[in-house]
Protein backbone atom coordinates (compact mmCIF):
# COMPACT_ATOMS: atom_id res chain seq x y z
CA MET A 1 -32.31 -9.41 2.38
CA GLY A 2 -30.92 -9.79 5.63
CA VAL A 3 -29.99 -13.10 5.45
CA LEU A 4 -28.09 -11.95 2.43
CA LEU A 5 -26.41 -8.86 3.76
CA CYS A 6 -25.15 -10.80 7.43
CA LEU A 7 -23.64 -13.64 5.15
CA ILE A 8 -21.63 -11.12 3.00
CA MET A 9 -20.69 -9.26 5.78
CA GLU A 10 -19.59 -12.34 7.53
CA HIS A 11 -17.68 -13.03 4.91
CA ALA A 12 -16.24 -10.08 4.50
CA TRP A 13 -14.79 -9.87 8.58
CA GLY A 14 -12.85 -12.21 7.52
CA HIS A 15 -10.45 -10.56 5.33
CA PHE A 16 -9.32 -8.03 7.65
CA ALA A 17 -6.73 -9.10 10.79
CA THR A 18 -7.85 -7.00 13.85
CA ARG A 19 -10.98 -7.14 15.32
CA THR A 20 -11.03 -3.13 15.24
CA GLN A 21 -10.64 -3.36 11.26
CA SER A 22 -13.46 -5.82 11.32
CA ASP A 23 -15.19 -2.81 13.91
CA THR A 24 -14.57 -0.16 11.24
CA PHE A 25 -15.58 -1.97 8.53
CA SER A 26 -19.01 -2.92 10.10
CA ALA A 27 -19.64 0.94 11.05
CA MET A 28 -18.89 2.13 7.68
CA VAL A 29 -21.53 -0.51 6.48
CA SER A 30 -24.01 0.12 9.12
CA SER A 31 -24.09 3.91 7.78
CA VAL A 32 -24.81 2.92 4.07
CA LEU A 33 -26.85 0.13 4.05
CA PRO A 34 -30.28 2.11 4.47
CA THR A 35 -29.00 3.30 1.11
CA VAL A 36 -29.22 -0.04 -0.81
CA PRO A 37 -31.99 1.06 -3.57
CA VAL A 38 -34.93 -1.28 -3.87
CA SER A 39 -35.53 -0.34 -7.85
CA PRO A 40 -34.86 -1.62 -11.17
CA GLY A 41 -32.05 -2.30 -12.36
CA ASP A 42 -29.64 -3.80 -15.48
CA VAL A 43 -30.82 -7.28 -16.54
CA VAL A 44 -29.47 -9.87 -19.21
CA VAL A 45 -32.01 -12.94 -20.14
CA ARG A 46 -31.29 -15.28 -22.39
CA ASP A 47 -33.89 -16.95 -23.55
CA SER A 48 -34.12 -18.81 -27.29
CA ARG A 49 -38.17 -17.06 -27.64
CA ARG A 50 -38.67 -14.20 -30.08
CA PRO A 51 -40.69 -12.41 -28.54
CA SER A 52 -39.32 -13.38 -25.07
CA PRO A 53 -42.04 -13.32 -22.07
CA VAL A 54 -39.37 -13.21 -19.69
CA VAL A 55 -38.12 -9.76 -21.21
CA GLU A 56 -41.66 -8.29 -21.55
CA ALA A 57 -42.47 -9.23 -18.10
CA LEU A 58 -38.89 -7.64 -16.78
CA ALA A 59 -39.37 -4.25 -18.77
CA ALA A 60 -42.75 -3.74 -17.72
CA GLU A 61 -41.40 -3.95 -14.09
CA GLY A 62 -39.43 -0.75 -15.07
CA HIS A 63 -35.78 -2.87 -15.87
CA ALA A 64 -33.64 -2.19 -18.53
CA VAL A 65 -33.23 -5.42 -20.14
CA GLN A 66 -31.15 -7.27 -22.58
CA HIS A 67 -32.51 -9.66 -24.62
CA VAL A 68 -29.97 -12.21 -25.71
CA PRO A 69 -30.86 -15.95 -27.48
CA SER A 70 -27.64 -17.54 -27.36
CA ARG A 71 -24.61 -18.56 -25.33
CA ALA A 72 -22.51 -16.70 -27.87
CA ALA A 73 -24.46 -13.41 -27.31
CA LEU A 74 -24.56 -13.68 -23.65
CA ILE A 75 -20.36 -13.48 -23.50
CA LYS A 76 -20.73 -10.46 -26.32
CA ALA A 77 -23.25 -8.74 -23.80
CA LEU A 78 -20.86 -9.33 -20.88
CA ALA A 79 -18.08 -7.81 -22.20
CA SER A 80 -19.51 -4.65 -23.45
CA GLY A 81 -21.33 -4.30 -19.42
CA ASN A 82 -21.70 -5.25 -16.24
CA PRO A 83 -25.45 -6.18 -15.32
CA HIS A 84 -27.01 -6.55 -12.20
CA VAL A 85 -28.02 -10.00 -12.92
CA VAL A 86 -28.28 -12.76 -15.73
CA CYS A 87 -31.67 -14.78 -16.31
CA VAL A 88 -30.67 -18.16 -18.17
CA PRO A 89 -33.69 -21.09 -17.89
CA GLU A 90 -33.71 -23.74 -15.51
CA GLY A 91 -32.35 -27.10 -16.94
CA ASP A 92 -30.09 -24.75 -19.38
CA ARG A 93 -27.03 -27.17 -19.81
CA ASP A 94 -24.90 -24.68 -21.15
CA PRO A 95 -21.91 -23.61 -18.78
CA LEU A 96 -22.44 -19.95 -18.02
CA PRO A 97 -19.67 -17.63 -18.90
CA PRO A 98 -17.15 -16.46 -16.31
CA LEU A 99 -18.99 -13.96 -14.25
CA ALA A 100 -17.81 -11.02 -11.88
CA GLU A 101 -18.35 -11.43 -8.53
CA ASP A 102 -21.37 -8.93 -8.27
CA VAL A 103 -23.48 -10.76 -10.79
CA VAL A 104 -26.37 -12.47 -9.73
CA VAL A 105 -27.49 -15.41 -11.59
CA VAL A 106 -31.86 -15.65 -11.69
CA ARG A 107 -32.81 -18.73 -13.10
CA PHE A 108 -36.65 -18.81 -14.59
CA GLY A 109 -39.04 -21.80 -15.71
CA PRO A 110 -41.74 -21.37 -18.12
CA ASP A 111 -44.77 -20.06 -15.80
CA ASP A 112 -45.15 -18.10 -12.59
CA PRO A 113 -43.94 -14.32 -13.42
CA HIS A 114 -44.20 -13.10 -10.33
CA ARG A 115 -41.82 -15.35 -8.65
CA LEU A 116 -39.83 -14.17 -11.30
CA ARG A 117 -39.98 -11.13 -11.01
CA ALA A 118 -39.46 -11.18 -7.25
CA ALA A 119 -36.09 -13.28 -7.64
CA VAL A 120 -34.48 -10.55 -10.22
CA LEU A 121 -35.77 -7.65 -7.83
CA GLU A 122 -34.13 -9.43 -5.22
CA GLY A 123 -30.81 -10.00 -7.03
CA VAL A 124 -31.01 -6.23 -8.31
CA GLN A 125 -30.67 -5.31 -5.07
CA ALA A 126 -28.44 -8.11 -3.92
CA ALA A 127 -25.89 -6.98 -6.61
CA ARG A 128 -25.75 -3.55 -5.69
CA THR A 129 -25.51 -4.24 -2.02
CA ARG A 130 -22.18 -6.42 -3.29
CA ARG A 131 -21.04 -3.83 -5.67
CA MET A 132 -21.17 -0.89 -2.46
CA LEU A 133 -19.48 -3.71 -0.32
CA LYS A 134 -16.64 -3.84 -2.50
CA GLN A 135 -16.10 -0.46 -2.73
CA ILE A 136 -16.54 0.10 1.30
CA HIS A 137 -13.68 -2.77 1.16
CA LYS A 138 -11.83 -0.82 -0.89
CA ASP A 139 -11.89 2.71 1.35
CA THR A 140 -11.86 1.21 4.31
CA ALA A 141 -8.32 -0.55 3.14
CA ARG A 142 -7.20 2.69 1.65
CA ARG A 143 -8.20 3.90 5.54
CA LEU A 144 -6.89 1.31 7.50
CA GLU A 145 -3.65 1.39 5.18
CA PRO A 146 -1.53 3.83 6.44
CA LYS A 147 0.22 6.13 3.99
CA SER A 148 3.64 5.91 6.71
CA LYS A 149 4.30 1.90 6.42
CA LEU A 150 4.67 0.16 9.72
CA VAL A 151 7.29 -2.73 8.53
CA GLY A 152 7.06 -6.30 10.07
CA SER A 153 5.09 -9.14 10.63
CA SER A 154 6.52 -9.72 14.43
CA GLU A 155 4.03 -10.31 17.56
CA SER A 156 5.29 -7.10 18.82
CA MET A 157 4.29 -5.19 15.67
CA ARG A 158 1.40 -6.81 14.98
CA ALA A 159 -0.06 -5.87 18.46
CA LEU A 160 1.42 -2.51 17.82
CA ILE A 161 -0.46 -2.36 14.44
CA ASP A 162 -3.66 -2.82 16.07
CA GLN A 163 -3.34 -0.41 18.91
CA VAL A 164 -2.64 2.02 16.10
CA HIS A 165 -5.65 1.20 14.77
CA ARG A 166 -7.87 1.40 18.19
CA VAL A 167 -6.42 5.17 18.55
CA MET A 168 -6.59 6.75 14.92
CA ASN A 169 -9.83 8.10 15.27
CA VAL A 170 -9.68 9.35 18.67
CA THR A 171 -8.67 12.35 20.18
CA VAL A 172 -7.29 11.31 23.29
CA PRO A 173 -3.74 11.81 23.78
CA VAL A 174 -1.73 8.97 22.91
CA PHE A 175 1.78 8.56 24.64
CA LEU A 176 4.43 6.35 22.84
CA GLN A 177 7.26 4.79 24.93
CA GLY A 178 10.13 3.52 23.36
CA GLU A 179 13.89 3.82 23.09
CA SER A 180 15.49 6.12 20.82
CA GLY A 181 15.45 4.86 16.85
CA THR A 182 12.52 2.97 17.49
CA GLY A 183 10.18 5.00 14.92
CA LYS A 184 7.91 6.55 17.73
CA GLU A 185 7.29 9.60 14.95
CA LEU A 186 6.78 6.90 12.56
CA VAL A 187 4.15 5.45 14.27
CA ALA A 188 2.65 9.21 15.42
CA ARG A 189 2.55 9.78 11.77
CA THR A 190 0.80 6.73 10.67
CA ILE A 191 -1.78 7.34 13.58
CA HIS A 192 -2.40 10.39 11.91
CA ASP A 193 -2.42 9.30 8.32
CA ALA A 194 -4.83 6.42 8.89
CA GLY A 195 -6.78 8.32 11.12
CA ASN A 196 -9.93 10.85 10.21
CA ARG A 197 -7.17 13.65 10.69
CA ALA A 198 -5.52 12.54 7.72
CA GLU A 199 -5.80 15.74 5.64
CA GLN A 200 -5.34 18.26 8.20
CA PRO A 201 -1.86 19.47 9.48
CA PHE A 202 0.39 16.53 10.94
CA VAL A 203 3.23 18.44 13.16
CA ALA A 204 6.30 17.29 14.73
CA LEU A 205 8.56 18.83 17.54
CA ASN A 206 11.20 16.88 18.88
CA CYS A 207 11.41 19.05 22.61
CA ALA A 208 14.91 17.73 23.48
CA SER A 209 16.41 19.77 20.46
CA ILE A 210 14.70 22.81 21.82
CA PRO A 211 16.56 25.38 24.32
CA GLU A 212 14.28 25.11 27.45
CA GLY A 213 14.04 29.06 26.95
CA LEU A 214 12.78 28.69 23.36
CA GLN A 215 10.13 25.84 24.20
CA GLU A 216 7.34 27.89 24.66
CA ASN A 217 7.51 30.34 22.19
CA GLU A 218 7.75 27.33 19.63
CA LEU A 219 4.79 25.40 21.26
CA PHE A 220 2.61 28.58 21.80
CA GLY A 221 3.53 31.44 19.71
CA HIS A 222 3.94 34.65 19.96
CA GLU A 223 2.93 38.18 19.48
CA ARG A 224 4.49 41.09 17.75
CA GLY A 225 6.42 42.75 20.63
CA ALA A 226 6.48 40.28 22.65
CA PHE A 227 9.86 40.39 23.39
CA THR A 228 12.78 42.35 21.52
CA GLY A 229 13.40 40.97 17.87
CA ALA A 230 9.82 39.67 17.42
CA ALA A 231 8.66 42.02 14.92
CA GLN A 232 5.84 39.98 13.55
CA ALA A 233 3.34 37.33 15.42
CA PHE A 234 4.00 33.89 15.46
CA PRO A 235 1.76 31.33 15.81
CA GLY A 236 3.21 28.31 17.68
CA LYS A 237 3.12 24.57 17.04
CA PHE A 238 -0.25 23.97 18.59
CA GLU A 239 -1.95 26.62 16.17
CA GLN A 240 -0.07 24.91 13.55
CA ALA A 241 -1.58 21.54 13.97
CA HIS A 242 -5.05 22.84 14.67
CA ARG A 243 -7.31 20.09 13.50
CA GLY A 244 -4.81 17.75 13.05
CA THR A 245 -2.11 15.78 14.79
CA LEU A 246 0.80 17.61 16.98
CA PHE A 247 3.52 15.10 17.83
CA LEU A 248 5.84 16.05 21.01
CA ASP A 249 8.99 14.01 21.07
CA GLU A 250 11.08 13.54 24.28
CA VAL A 251 8.30 15.67 25.86
CA ALA A 252 10.12 14.72 29.40
CA GLU A 253 12.10 17.17 28.06
CA THR A 254 9.77 19.97 28.40
CA SER A 255 10.61 22.91 31.46
CA PRO A 256 8.37 23.01 34.28
CA SER A 257 6.72 26.11 33.02
CA VAL A 258 6.20 24.28 29.62
CA GLN A 259 4.24 21.51 31.80
CA ALA A 260 1.92 24.06 33.18
CA ARG A 261 1.05 25.44 29.59
CA LEU A 262 0.43 21.94 27.77
CA LEU A 263 -1.52 21.19 30.97
CA ARG A 264 -3.88 24.41 30.04
CA VAL A 265 -4.00 23.37 26.29
CA LEU A 266 -5.08 19.76 27.19
CA GLN A 267 -7.44 20.74 30.11
CA GLU A 268 -9.02 23.89 28.16
CA GLY A 269 -8.38 23.02 24.51
CA VAL A 270 -7.24 27.16 24.45
CA VAL A 271 -3.45 28.53 23.76
CA GLN A 272 -2.23 32.10 24.34
CA ARG A 273 0.86 32.88 22.90
CA LEU A 274 3.37 35.06 24.66
CA GLY A 275 2.59 38.59 25.48
CA GLY A 276 -1.03 37.97 23.91
CA THR A 277 -4.45 38.08 26.03
CA VAL A 278 -6.40 36.27 23.62
CA ALA A 279 -7.05 32.46 24.39
CA ARG A 280 -7.49 31.05 21.50
CA ALA A 281 -9.40 27.63 20.80
CA VAL A 282 -7.09 24.63 19.15
CA ASP A 283 -8.63 21.35 18.07
CA VAL A 284 -5.52 19.13 18.18
CA ARG A 285 -4.89 15.34 19.04
CA VAL A 286 -1.73 15.58 20.98
CA VAL A 287 0.71 12.13 20.46
CA ALA A 288 3.74 12.59 22.75
CA ALA A 289 6.75 10.69 23.26
CA SER A 290 9.63 9.93 25.45
CA HIS A 291 12.41 7.04 25.89
CA LYS A 292 12.76 7.76 29.95
CA ASP A 293 10.83 6.33 32.28
CA LEU A 294 7.64 9.23 33.19
CA ASP A 295 6.45 7.31 35.93
CA ALA A 296 10.09 7.54 37.44
CA LEU A 297 10.21 11.31 36.51
CA VAL A 298 7.14 11.93 38.02
CA ARG A 299 7.84 10.27 41.60
CA SER A 300 11.29 12.11 41.18
CA GLY A 301 9.35 15.46 40.62
CA THR A 302 10.99 16.30 37.68
CA PHE A 303 7.82 15.73 35.77
CA ARG A 304 3.99 17.03 36.60
CA GLN A 305 1.70 14.09 37.99
CA ASP A 306 -1.23 16.52 36.82
CA LEU A 307 0.38 16.58 33.43
CA TYR A 308 1.66 12.39 33.41
CA PHE A 309 -2.10 12.08 33.92
CA ARG A 310 -3.22 14.32 30.76
CA ILE A 311 -0.82 12.77 28.40
CA VAL A 312 -0.44 9.33 29.35
CA VAL A 313 -4.29 8.40 28.32
CA TYR A 314 -3.45 5.73 25.91
CA PRO A 315 0.18 4.19 26.59
CA ILE A 316 1.82 2.49 23.21
CA VAL A 317 5.10 0.77 24.10
CA VAL A 318 6.96 0.53 20.80
CA ALA A 319 9.54 -2.11 21.31
CA PRO A 320 13.28 -2.33 20.25
CA LEU A 321 14.30 -4.15 17.79
CA ARG A 322 16.19 -6.74 19.73
CA GLU A 323 12.88 -7.69 21.02
CA ARG A 324 11.58 -8.01 17.17
CA ARG A 325 14.27 -9.63 15.62
CA ASP A 326 11.87 -11.28 12.89
CA ASP A 327 10.91 -8.30 11.31
CA ILE A 328 15.09 -7.45 10.41
CA PRO A 329 14.68 -9.25 7.48
CA LEU A 330 11.47 -6.92 6.04
CA LEU A 331 13.45 -4.21 7.18
CA ILE A 332 16.21 -4.53 5.53
CA MET A 333 14.09 -5.48 2.33
CA HIS A 334 12.32 -2.58 2.69
CA PHE A 335 15.39 0.16 3.36
CA LEU A 336 17.30 -2.12 0.00
CA ARG A 337 13.78 -1.17 -1.69
CA LYS A 338 14.24 2.40 -0.42
CA TYR A 339 17.56 3.21 -1.34
CA ALA A 340 18.48 1.40 -3.91
CA GLY A 341 19.45 3.84 -6.12
CA GLU A 342 22.00 5.92 -3.83
CA GLY A 343 24.39 2.95 -4.76
CA SER A 344 26.92 2.55 -7.42
CA GLY A 345 25.56 -0.80 -9.00
CA ARG A 346 22.08 -1.85 -8.52
CA ILE A 347 21.30 -3.69 -5.08
CA LYS A 348 19.34 -7.02 -6.15
CA ALA A 349 19.39 -8.56 -2.61
CA MET A 350 21.77 -8.98 0.48
CA ALA A 351 24.16 -12.28 0.33
CA PRO A 352 22.59 -14.94 3.07
CA GLU A 353 25.99 -14.63 5.19
CA ALA A 354 25.44 -10.67 5.10
CA LEU A 355 22.06 -11.07 6.29
CA ASP A 356 23.03 -13.35 9.03
CA GLN A 357 25.44 -10.70 10.11
CA PHE A 358 22.83 -8.00 10.63
CA CYS A 359 20.53 -10.37 11.96
CA ALA A 360 22.91 -11.43 14.28
CA HIS A 361 24.07 -7.47 15.33
CA SER A 362 22.77 -6.19 18.82
CA TRP A 363 21.81 -2.50 17.19
CA PRO A 364 21.67 -0.72 19.51
CA GLY A 365 20.25 1.70 17.81
CA ASN A 366 17.28 0.24 16.68
CA VAL A 367 15.60 0.65 13.61
CA ARG A 368 17.47 3.96 12.97
CA GLN A 369 20.97 2.59 13.25
CA LEU A 370 19.64 -0.64 11.10
CA GLU A 371 18.43 1.46 8.44
CA ASN A 372 21.71 3.66 8.59
CA ALA A 373 23.59 0.94 8.26
CA VAL A 374 21.58 -0.82 5.34
CA ARG A 375 22.17 2.76 3.55
CA ARG A 376 25.90 2.70 3.92
CA ALA A 377 26.08 -1.15 2.83
CA ILE A 378 24.56 -0.14 -0.45
CA ILE A 379 26.91 2.56 -0.76
CA ALA A 380 29.95 0.23 -0.59
CA SER A 381 28.39 -1.94 -2.73
CA ASP A 382 28.87 -2.66 -6.50
CA GLY A 383 26.15 -5.17 -6.26
CA ASP A 384 24.58 -7.71 -4.43
CA ILE A 385 25.29 -6.85 -0.26
CA GLY A 386 28.10 -9.63 0.66
CA VAL A 387 29.34 -11.16 4.21
CA ARG A 388 32.17 -9.25 3.38
CA VAL A 389 30.85 -5.48 3.47
CA ALA A 390 28.32 -6.46 6.20
CA ARG A 391 31.45 -7.01 8.30
CA VAL A 392 32.84 -3.78 7.94
CA ILE A 393 29.77 -1.98 8.31
CA LEU A 394 28.63 -3.66 11.46
CA GLY A 395 32.40 -3.24 12.93
CA THR A 396 33.47 -6.65 13.00
CA GLU A 397 36.31 -6.67 10.69
CA SER A 398 38.68 -3.51 9.84
CA ASP A 399 35.90 -0.75 11.27
CA ARG A 400 36.14 -1.53 14.68
CA ASN A 401 36.20 1.91 16.11
CA ALA A 402 32.52 1.98 17.40
CA HIS A 403 33.28 -0.49 19.80
CA SER A 404 36.90 0.32 20.28
CA PRO A 405 37.05 0.37 24.63
CA LEU A 406 37.39 4.02 25.18
CA VAL A 407 39.81 3.49 27.82
CA PRO A 408 43.10 1.21 26.88
CA SER A 409 43.89 -1.53 29.16
CA PRO A 410 47.01 -1.16 31.64
CA ASP A 411 49.19 -2.83 28.90
CA ASP A 412 48.60 -0.78 26.14
CA ASP A 413 50.52 2.53 25.10
CA ILE A 414 49.09 5.76 26.64
CA VAL A 415 46.13 6.76 24.23
CA PRO A 416 46.54 10.70 23.05
CA LEU A 417 43.62 12.51 24.51
CA ALA A 418 42.46 13.60 21.06
CA GLU A 419 41.76 9.50 20.34
CA LEU A 420 40.15 9.13 23.47
CA GLU A 421 37.73 12.23 22.38
CA ARG A 422 37.34 10.33 18.99
CA ARG A 423 36.59 7.28 20.30
CA ALA A 424 33.66 8.35 22.84
CA ILE A 425 32.07 10.66 20.04
CA ALA A 426 32.43 7.73 17.73
CA HIS A 427 30.81 5.34 20.50
CA ALA A 428 28.11 7.91 21.09
CA LEU A 429 27.38 8.18 17.65
CA HIS A 430 26.78 4.37 17.14
CA VAL A 431 24.65 3.81 20.14
CA THR A 432 22.73 6.85 19.52
CA GLY A 433 22.02 5.60 16.06
CA GLY A 434 23.46 8.78 14.63
CA ASN A 435 21.44 11.20 16.58
CA ARG A 436 23.83 13.93 16.95
CA ALA A 437 21.44 15.95 19.74
CA LEU A 438 21.25 12.97 22.00
CA ALA A 439 25.06 12.04 21.35
CA ALA A 440 25.82 15.39 22.15
CA LYS A 441 23.90 15.58 25.62
CA LYS A 442 25.14 11.96 26.85
CA LEU A 443 28.56 13.67 25.56
CA GLY A 444 27.89 16.10 27.79
CA ILE A 445 28.38 18.43 24.90
CA GLY A 446 26.45 21.20 23.09
CA ARG A 447 24.93 19.82 19.66
CA ALA A 448 27.04 23.30 17.79
CA THR A 449 30.03 21.82 20.00
CA LEU A 450 29.97 18.00 18.45
CA HIS A 451 28.91 19.98 15.28
CA ARG A 452 32.25 22.05 15.07
CA LYS A 453 34.58 18.66 16.39
CA LEU A 454 32.77 16.63 13.75
CA VAL A 455 34.02 19.31 10.92
CA ARG A 456 37.46 19.71 12.41
CA ARG A 457 38.17 15.74 12.04
CA ALA A 458 36.45 15.37 8.62
């Protein structure tokens, strides 16, 4: 029996893409193998003799035996049930009907009932083991196949998926390093959805979008009366993410006081609300991210070194789109399916010439920018996306606003300040992939100011 299980497991492992997936599968198998029953099962015996000594011998062992005298009767029996073992005479020349993978065939001779009983019992065990492993395959695949899909087959994406599988069931902090728009939050959500915390909360906070004075309140909460206007208690993100995952995007934008409090939570596993005295225990897996170089920030003194060592326990680099261009066609197909219903006509595909235009683009805003471009192309097309629409969307034909120079050459006419402002805003939005908060930061203005300017020019 042990040899059989080894063979089945060796075959099963071949279906997984990574060593981590194989390890997960083998761990699950090891945990359930002791429960494989050594007991009678369902057996179908094909025997033209009436009464059949084989049927009588197996029934005496406690098996649920069905006696079929012919091949036609065997086909009918298999159509109405799924036995563990099918027994047929040795030397029988009639071909067996198609059998399920988890059905074991045992051939019997005219004598030696002891050998037959042992073979049938082992066959029942083998069939049950196969069915159990098949179910484990489904359960494992369900756990390893995240609800939030990571699209791509490039080498960097395969490496990223392997790293996700390595950390999906661990509690150590994970740090995602990547440019804006590369999909760091999607990676964090995938880690959560694929792991053993999938049924618990996933809470995300973009630290760059919260003013410094409000960051502590958002993360740690407050008690009633902690400050003017605090009419009721408020649990912060750590408490909201209890037993689940907290994703801290742009963690480099946290204030020094917030960094000190973050360090305590990671060290002690407790959080204290503003205005409170009670230390509340929290069980949170932290996934942090930044598009900045935390090493450089530590060296410059703007990010705490002790917090750095607590956050960057397992770093994962999320590659920019320009370094995984092989994934662009797959991403385009994914977004076409996702947004196909938004266009005026049914989008079936992207023309090869248009696809070439998209693949050749630099995509400084990474996947977020690509997604927005595909979405605009769908809305602009009545059918399949052609090369003309692609050129307009990518700014290589009539829409050159994102690539217009912010300052004209000496030979150009003087450009009004309003036009320069419009170009600067368009360029910032283009570079950031449409991220208004980041665009406002790059322009040196507040997000509300940028919003007012966009509304005024709409």
